[in-house]
Backbone as numpy.savetxt, mean C-alpha at the origin, in Angstrom:
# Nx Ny Nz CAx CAy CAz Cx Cy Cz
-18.40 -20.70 -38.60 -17.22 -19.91 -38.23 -17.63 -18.62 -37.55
-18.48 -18.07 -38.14 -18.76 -16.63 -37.21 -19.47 -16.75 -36.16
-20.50 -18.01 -35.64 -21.13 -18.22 -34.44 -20.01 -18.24 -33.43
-18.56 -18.94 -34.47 -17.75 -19.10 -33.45 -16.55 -17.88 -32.71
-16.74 -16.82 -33.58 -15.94 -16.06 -33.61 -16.73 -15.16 -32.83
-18.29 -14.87 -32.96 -18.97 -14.48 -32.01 -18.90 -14.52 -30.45
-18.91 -16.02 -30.42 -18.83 -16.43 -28.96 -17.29 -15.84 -28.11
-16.44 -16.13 -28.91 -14.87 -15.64 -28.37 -15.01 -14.17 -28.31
-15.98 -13.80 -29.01 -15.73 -11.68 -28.49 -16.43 -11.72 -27.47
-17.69 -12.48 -27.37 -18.45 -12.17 -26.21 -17.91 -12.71 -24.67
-16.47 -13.47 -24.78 -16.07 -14.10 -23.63 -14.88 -13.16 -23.68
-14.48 -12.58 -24.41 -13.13 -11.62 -24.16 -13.21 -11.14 -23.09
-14.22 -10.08 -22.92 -14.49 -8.94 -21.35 -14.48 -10.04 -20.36
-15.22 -10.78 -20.77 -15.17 -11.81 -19.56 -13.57 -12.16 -18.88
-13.18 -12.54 -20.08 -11.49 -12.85 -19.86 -10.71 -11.53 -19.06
-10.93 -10.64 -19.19 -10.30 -9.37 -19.28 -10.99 -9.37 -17.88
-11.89 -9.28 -17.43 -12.01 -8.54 -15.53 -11.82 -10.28 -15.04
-11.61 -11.07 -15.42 -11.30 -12.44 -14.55 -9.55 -12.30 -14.37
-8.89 -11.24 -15.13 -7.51 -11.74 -14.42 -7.21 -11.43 -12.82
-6.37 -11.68 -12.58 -5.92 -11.87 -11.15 -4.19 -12.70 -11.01
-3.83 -11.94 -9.91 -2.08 -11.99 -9.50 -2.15 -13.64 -9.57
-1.00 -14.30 -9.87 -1.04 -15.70 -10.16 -0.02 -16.38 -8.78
-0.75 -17.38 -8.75 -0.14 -17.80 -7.68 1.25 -18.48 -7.13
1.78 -18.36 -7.57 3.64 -18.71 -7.88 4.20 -18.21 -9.28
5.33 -17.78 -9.27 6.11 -17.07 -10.04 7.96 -16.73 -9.29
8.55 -16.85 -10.49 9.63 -16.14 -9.61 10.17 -14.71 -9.54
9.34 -14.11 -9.78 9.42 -12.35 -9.77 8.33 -11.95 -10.07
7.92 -10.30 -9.78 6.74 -9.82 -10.22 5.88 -9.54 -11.82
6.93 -9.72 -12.13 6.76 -10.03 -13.61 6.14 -11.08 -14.28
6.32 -12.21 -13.48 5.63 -13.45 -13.95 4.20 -13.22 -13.24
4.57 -12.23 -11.94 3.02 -12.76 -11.24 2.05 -11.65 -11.62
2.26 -10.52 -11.73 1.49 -9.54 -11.61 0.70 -9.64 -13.40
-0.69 -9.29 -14.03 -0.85 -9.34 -14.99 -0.46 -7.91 -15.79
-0.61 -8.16 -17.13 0.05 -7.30 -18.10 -0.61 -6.47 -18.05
-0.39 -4.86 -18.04 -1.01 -3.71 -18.19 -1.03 -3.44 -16.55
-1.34 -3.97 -15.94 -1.42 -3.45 -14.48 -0.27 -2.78 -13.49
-0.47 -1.50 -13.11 0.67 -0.79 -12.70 1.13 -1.45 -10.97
2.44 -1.89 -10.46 2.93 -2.09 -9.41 4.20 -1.94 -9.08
4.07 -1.75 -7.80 5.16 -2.13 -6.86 5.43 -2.55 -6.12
6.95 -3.60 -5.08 7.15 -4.61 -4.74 8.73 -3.93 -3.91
8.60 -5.28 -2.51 9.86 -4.84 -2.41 9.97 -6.46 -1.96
11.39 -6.83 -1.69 11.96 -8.12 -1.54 12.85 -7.65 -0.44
12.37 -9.15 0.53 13.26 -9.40 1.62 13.02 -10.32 2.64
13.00 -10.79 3.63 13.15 -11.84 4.09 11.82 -11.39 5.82
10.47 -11.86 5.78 9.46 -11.96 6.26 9.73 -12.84 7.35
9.85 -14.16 6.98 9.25 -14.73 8.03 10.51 -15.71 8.84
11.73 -15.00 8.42 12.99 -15.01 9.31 13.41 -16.62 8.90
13.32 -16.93 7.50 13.84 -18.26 7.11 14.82 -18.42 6.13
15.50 -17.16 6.23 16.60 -16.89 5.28 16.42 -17.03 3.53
15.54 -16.62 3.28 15.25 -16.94 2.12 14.07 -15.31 1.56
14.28 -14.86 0.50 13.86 -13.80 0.03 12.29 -14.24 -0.26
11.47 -13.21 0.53 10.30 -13.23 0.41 9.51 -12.03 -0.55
8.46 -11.68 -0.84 7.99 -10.43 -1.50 6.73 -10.16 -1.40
6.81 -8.52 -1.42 5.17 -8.24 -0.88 5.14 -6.96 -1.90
3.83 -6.82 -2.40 3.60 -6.14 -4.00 2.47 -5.13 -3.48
2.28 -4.22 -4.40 1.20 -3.61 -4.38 0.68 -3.64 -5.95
-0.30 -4.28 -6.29 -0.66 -4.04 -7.67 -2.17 -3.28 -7.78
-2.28 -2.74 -8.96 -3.19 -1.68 -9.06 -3.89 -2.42 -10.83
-4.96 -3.21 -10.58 -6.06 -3.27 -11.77 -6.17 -2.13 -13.28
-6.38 -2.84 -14.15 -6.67 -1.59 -15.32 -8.04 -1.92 -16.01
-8.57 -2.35 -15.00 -10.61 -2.61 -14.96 -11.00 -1.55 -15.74
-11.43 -1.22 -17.11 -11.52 -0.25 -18.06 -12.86 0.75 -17.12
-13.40 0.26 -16.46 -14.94 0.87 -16.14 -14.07 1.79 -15.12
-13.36 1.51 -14.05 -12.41 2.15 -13.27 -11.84 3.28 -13.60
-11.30 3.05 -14.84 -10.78 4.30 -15.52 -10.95 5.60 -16.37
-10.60 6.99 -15.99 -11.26 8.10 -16.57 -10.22 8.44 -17.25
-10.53 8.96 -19.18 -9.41 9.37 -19.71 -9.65 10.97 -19.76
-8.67 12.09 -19.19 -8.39 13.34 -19.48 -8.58 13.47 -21.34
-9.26 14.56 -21.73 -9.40 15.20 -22.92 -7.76 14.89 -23.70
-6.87 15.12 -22.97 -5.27 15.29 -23.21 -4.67 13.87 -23.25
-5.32 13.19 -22.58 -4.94 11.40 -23.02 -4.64 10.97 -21.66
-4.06 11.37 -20.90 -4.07 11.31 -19.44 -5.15 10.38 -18.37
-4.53 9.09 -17.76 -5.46 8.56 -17.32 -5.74 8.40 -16.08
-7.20 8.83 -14.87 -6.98 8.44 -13.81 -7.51 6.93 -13.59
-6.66 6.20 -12.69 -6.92 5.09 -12.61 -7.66 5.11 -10.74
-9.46 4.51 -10.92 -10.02 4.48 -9.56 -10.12 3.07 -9.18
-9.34 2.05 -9.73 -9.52 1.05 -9.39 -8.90 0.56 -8.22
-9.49 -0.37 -7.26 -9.53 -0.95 -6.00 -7.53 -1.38 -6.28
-6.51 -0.90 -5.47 -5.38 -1.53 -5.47 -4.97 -2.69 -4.46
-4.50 -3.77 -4.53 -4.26 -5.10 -4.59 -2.86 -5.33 -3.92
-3.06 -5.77 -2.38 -1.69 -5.63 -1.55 -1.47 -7.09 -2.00
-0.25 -7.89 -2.08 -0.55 -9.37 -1.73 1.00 -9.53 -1.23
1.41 -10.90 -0.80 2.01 -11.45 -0.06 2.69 -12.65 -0.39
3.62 -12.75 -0.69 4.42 -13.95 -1.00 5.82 -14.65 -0.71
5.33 -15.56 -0.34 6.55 -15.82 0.55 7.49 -17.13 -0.81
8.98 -16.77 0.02 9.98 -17.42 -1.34 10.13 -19.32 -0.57
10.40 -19.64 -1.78 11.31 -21.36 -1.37 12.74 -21.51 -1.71
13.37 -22.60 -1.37 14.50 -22.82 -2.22 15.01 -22.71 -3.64
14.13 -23.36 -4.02 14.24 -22.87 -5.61 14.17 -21.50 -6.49
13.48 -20.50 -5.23 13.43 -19.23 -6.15 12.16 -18.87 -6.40
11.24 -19.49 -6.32 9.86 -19.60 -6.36 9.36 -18.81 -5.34
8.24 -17.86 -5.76 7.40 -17.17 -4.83 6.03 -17.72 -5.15
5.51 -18.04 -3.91 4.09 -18.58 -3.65 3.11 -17.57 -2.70
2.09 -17.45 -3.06 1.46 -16.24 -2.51 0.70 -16.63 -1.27
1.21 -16.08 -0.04 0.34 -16.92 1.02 -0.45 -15.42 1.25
-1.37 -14.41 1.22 -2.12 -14.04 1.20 -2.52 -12.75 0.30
-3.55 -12.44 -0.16 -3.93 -11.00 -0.90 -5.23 -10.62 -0.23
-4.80 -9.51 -0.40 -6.10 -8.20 0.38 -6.39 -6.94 -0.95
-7.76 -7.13 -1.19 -8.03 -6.67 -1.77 -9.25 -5.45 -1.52
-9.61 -5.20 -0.03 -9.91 -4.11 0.45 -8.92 -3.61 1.67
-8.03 -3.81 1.67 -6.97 -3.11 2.84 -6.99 -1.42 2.00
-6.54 -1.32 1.15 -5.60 -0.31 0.80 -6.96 1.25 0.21
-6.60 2.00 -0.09 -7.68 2.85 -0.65 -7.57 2.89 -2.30
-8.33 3.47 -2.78 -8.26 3.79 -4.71 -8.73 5.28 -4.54
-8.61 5.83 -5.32 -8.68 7.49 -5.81 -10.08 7.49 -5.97
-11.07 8.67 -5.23 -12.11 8.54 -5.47 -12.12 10.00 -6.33
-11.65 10.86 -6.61 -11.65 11.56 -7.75 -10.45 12.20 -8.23
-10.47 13.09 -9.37 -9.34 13.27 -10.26 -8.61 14.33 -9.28
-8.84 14.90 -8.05 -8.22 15.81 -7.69 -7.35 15.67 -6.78
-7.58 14.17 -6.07 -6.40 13.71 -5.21 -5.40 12.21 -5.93
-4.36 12.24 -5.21 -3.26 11.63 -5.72 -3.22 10.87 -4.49
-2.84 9.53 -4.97 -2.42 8.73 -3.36 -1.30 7.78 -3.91
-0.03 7.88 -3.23 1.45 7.36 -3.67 1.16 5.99 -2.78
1.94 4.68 -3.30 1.48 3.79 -2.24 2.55 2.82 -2.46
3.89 2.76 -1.42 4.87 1.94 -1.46 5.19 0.98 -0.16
5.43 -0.13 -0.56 5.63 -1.49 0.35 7.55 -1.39 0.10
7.87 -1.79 1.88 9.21 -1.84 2.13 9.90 -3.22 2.64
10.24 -4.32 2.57 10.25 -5.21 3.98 11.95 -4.63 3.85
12.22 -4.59 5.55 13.28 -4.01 5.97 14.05 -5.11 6.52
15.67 -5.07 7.25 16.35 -5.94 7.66 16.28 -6.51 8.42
15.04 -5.66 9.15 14.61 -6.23 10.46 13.30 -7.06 10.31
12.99 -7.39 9.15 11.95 -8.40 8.93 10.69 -7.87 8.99
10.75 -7.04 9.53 9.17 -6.15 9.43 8.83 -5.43 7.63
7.46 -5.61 7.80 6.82 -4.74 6.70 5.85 -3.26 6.53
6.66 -2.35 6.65 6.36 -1.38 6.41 4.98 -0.88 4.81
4.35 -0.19 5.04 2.94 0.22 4.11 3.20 1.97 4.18
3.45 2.62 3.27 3.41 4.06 3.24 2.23 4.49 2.35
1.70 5.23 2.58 0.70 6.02 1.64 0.72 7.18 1.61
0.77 7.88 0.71 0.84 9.38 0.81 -0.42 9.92 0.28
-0.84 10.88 0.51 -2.48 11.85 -0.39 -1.81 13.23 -0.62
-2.30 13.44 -1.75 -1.77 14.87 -2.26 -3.10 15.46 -2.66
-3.35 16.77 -2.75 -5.22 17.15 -3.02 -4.63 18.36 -3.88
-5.52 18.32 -5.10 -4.98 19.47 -5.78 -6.18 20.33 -5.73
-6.77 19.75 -5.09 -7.96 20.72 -4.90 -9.15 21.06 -3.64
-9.68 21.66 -3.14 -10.32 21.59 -1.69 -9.20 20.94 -0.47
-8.28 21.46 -0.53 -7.20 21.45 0.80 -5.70 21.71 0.44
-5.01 22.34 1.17 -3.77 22.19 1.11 -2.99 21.27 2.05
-3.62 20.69 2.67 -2.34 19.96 3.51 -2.24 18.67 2.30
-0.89 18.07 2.93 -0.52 16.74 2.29 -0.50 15.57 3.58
-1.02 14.73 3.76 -1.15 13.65 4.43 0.04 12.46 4.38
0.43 11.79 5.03 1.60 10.65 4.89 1.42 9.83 6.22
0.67 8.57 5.74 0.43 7.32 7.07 1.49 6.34 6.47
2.22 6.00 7.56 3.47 4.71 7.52 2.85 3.49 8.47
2.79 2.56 8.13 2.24 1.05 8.89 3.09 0.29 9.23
3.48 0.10 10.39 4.92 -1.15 10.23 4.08 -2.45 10.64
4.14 -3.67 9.99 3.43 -4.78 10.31 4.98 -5.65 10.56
4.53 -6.79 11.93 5.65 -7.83 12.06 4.93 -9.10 12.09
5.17 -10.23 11.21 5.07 -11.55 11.35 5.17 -12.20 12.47
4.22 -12.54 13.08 4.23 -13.57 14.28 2.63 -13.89 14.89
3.15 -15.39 15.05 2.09 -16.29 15.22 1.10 -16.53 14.14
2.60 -17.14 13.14 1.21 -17.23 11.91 0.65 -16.39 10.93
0.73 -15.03 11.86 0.12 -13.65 11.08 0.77 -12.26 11.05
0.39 -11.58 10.08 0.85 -9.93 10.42 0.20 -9.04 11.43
0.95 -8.41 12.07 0.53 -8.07 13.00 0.95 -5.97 13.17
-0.03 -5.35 13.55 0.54 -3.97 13.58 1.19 -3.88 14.95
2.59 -3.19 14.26 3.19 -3.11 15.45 3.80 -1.77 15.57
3.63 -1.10 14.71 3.57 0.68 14.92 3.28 1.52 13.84
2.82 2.90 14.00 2.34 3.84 13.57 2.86 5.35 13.46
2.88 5.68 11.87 3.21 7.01 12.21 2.34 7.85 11.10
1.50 9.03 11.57 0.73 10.01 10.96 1.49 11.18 10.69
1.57 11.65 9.48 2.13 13.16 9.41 0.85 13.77 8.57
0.88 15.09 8.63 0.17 16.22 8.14 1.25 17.27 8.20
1.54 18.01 6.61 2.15 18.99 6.41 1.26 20.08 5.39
1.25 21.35 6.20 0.41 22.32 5.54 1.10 23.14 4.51
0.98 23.17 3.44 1.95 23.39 1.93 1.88 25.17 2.25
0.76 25.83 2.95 0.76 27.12 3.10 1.85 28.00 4.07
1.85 27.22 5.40 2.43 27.73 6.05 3.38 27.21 6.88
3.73 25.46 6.37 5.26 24.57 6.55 4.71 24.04 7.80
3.46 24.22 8.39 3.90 23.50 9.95 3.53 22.26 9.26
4.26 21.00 9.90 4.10 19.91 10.07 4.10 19.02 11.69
2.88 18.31 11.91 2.85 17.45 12.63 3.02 15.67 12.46
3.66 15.27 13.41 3.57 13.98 12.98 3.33 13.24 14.42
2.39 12.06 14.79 2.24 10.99 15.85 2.98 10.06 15.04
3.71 9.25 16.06 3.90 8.33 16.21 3.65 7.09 17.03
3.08 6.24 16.70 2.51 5.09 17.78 3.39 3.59 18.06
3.86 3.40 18.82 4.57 1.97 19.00 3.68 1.13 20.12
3.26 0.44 19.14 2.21 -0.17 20.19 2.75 -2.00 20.52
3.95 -1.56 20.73 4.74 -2.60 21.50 5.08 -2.20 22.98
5.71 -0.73 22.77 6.08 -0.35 24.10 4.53 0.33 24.81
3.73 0.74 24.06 2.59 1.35 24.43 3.31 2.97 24.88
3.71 3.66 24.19 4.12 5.32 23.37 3.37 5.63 22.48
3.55 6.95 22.72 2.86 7.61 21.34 3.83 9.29 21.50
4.70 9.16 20.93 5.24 10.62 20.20 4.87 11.49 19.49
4.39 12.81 19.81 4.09 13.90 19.07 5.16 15.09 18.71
5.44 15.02 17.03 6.53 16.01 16.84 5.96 17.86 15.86
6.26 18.53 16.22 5.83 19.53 15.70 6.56 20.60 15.53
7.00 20.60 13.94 7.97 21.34 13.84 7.46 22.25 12.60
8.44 23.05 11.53 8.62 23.67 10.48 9.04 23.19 9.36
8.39 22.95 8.15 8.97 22.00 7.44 9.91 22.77 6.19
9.23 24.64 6.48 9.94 25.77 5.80 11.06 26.15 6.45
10.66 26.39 7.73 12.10 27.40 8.56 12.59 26.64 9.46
13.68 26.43 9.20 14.59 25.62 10.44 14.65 26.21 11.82
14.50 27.73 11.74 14.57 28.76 12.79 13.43 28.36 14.22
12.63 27.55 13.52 11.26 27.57 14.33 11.69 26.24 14.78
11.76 26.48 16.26 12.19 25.15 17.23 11.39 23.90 17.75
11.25 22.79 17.22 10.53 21.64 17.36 10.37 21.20 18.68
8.90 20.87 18.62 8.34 20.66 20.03 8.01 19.47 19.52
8.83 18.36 20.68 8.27 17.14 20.96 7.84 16.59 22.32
6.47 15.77 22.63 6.39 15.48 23.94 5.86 14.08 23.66
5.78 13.46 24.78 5.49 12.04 24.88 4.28 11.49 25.62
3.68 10.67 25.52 2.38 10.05 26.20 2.24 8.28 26.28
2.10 7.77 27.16 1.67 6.13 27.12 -0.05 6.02 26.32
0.10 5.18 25.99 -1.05 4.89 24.84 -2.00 3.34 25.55
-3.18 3.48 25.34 -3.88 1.88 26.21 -3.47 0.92 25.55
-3.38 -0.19 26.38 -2.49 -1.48 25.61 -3.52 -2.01 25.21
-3.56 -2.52 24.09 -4.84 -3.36 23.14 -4.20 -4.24 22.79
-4.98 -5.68 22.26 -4.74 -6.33 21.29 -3.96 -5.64 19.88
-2.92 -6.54 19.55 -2.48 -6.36 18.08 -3.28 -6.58 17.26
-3.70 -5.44 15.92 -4.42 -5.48 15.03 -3.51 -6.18 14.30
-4.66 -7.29 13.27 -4.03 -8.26 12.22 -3.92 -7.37 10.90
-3.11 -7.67 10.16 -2.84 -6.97 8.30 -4.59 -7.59 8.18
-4.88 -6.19 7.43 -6.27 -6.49 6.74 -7.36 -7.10 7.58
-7.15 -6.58 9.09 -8.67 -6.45 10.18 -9.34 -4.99 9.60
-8.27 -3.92 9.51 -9.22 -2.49 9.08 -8.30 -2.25 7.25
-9.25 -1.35 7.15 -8.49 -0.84 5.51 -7.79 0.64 6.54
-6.83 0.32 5.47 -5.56 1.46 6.29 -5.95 2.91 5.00
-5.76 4.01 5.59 -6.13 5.20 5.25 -4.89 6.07 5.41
């Protein structure tokens, strides 16, 4: 009995870093594993009338994690975009996960917010925000719009902001690399008084980058 009870502790950890998002479910609840923090939005991808869903889940890999004196935990583990598309029945089946697209916290002093949108227009939007509580004041905010076609996700525009918490200026690019634009806005994010300068530029036409060719920042 205890050789055997042995062996089951020594396969626990094992058990414990082998989980992973499951591959059909009909909500995030069934798919995502227990303890792991996420978010998800629902809507219709790949224009087949039927509710699709795309998650962001975030690991609770114990080695990943630093506990504050106060109980407080930062979590540096690698976060987990994935992709699932719906059937008739209600069923979500996961047609892809990326598990280096996205960033993880490389120390306790920055914060990174990270929400998935799919919109009416079938596109999928990626927001990330960085907050630094320490060595900088600006706050950072990259938006990704990806559109389904040919099979794949595809980037189909861009927008960068930087807002300086000291003195309110905020800039933001915007990239539509459909029309080949790029918008630059620069305004006040304190005083309304201070009059926003926007100007415009054509951008080189490239190939569409695929979801998860680069890790998005």
């Amino acid at each position: 009995m205890k050789k055997i009870i042995l062996t089951l502790t020594l396969c626990l950890p094992l058990t414990m870093a082998a989980q992973s998002l499951s591959r059909t479910g009909a909500d995030a609840e069934n798919i995502v594993p227990a303890g792991w923090e996420h978010t998800e939005s629902m809507g219709d991808l790949n224009k087949d009338g039927i509710a699709d869903m795309v998650l962001i889940a975030l690991p609770n890999n114990p080695e990943k994690i630093k506990t504050r004196d106060d109980g407080y935990q930062y979590n540096f583990n690698k976060p987990i975009l994935a992709i699932y598309l719906g059937d008739e029945k209600g069923q979500l089946h996961k047609w892809k996960e990326y598990k280096e697209l996205l960033p993880a916290m490389e120390n306790e002093y920055e914060t990174i917010e990270r929400e998935v949108k799919i919109t009416p227009r079938n596109t999928l939007i990626i927001n990330l925000s960085f907050f630094y509580s320490a060595g900088g004041y600006s706050n950072v905010s990259n938006s990704y719009t990806f559109r389904m076609q040919q099979g794949d996700f595809y980037l189909i525009g861009e927008d960068v902001c930087e807002l300086s918490r000291l003195t309110g200026d905020m800039r933001t690019e915007s990239f539509n690399y459909l029309t080949h634009k790029k918008q630059t806005l620069e305004e006040n994010a304190f005083d309304e008084k201070v009059k926003a300068k926007e100007t415009w530029q054509n951008i080189a036409k490239e190939p569409l980058k695929r979801l998860g060719e680069t890790e998005l920042q």
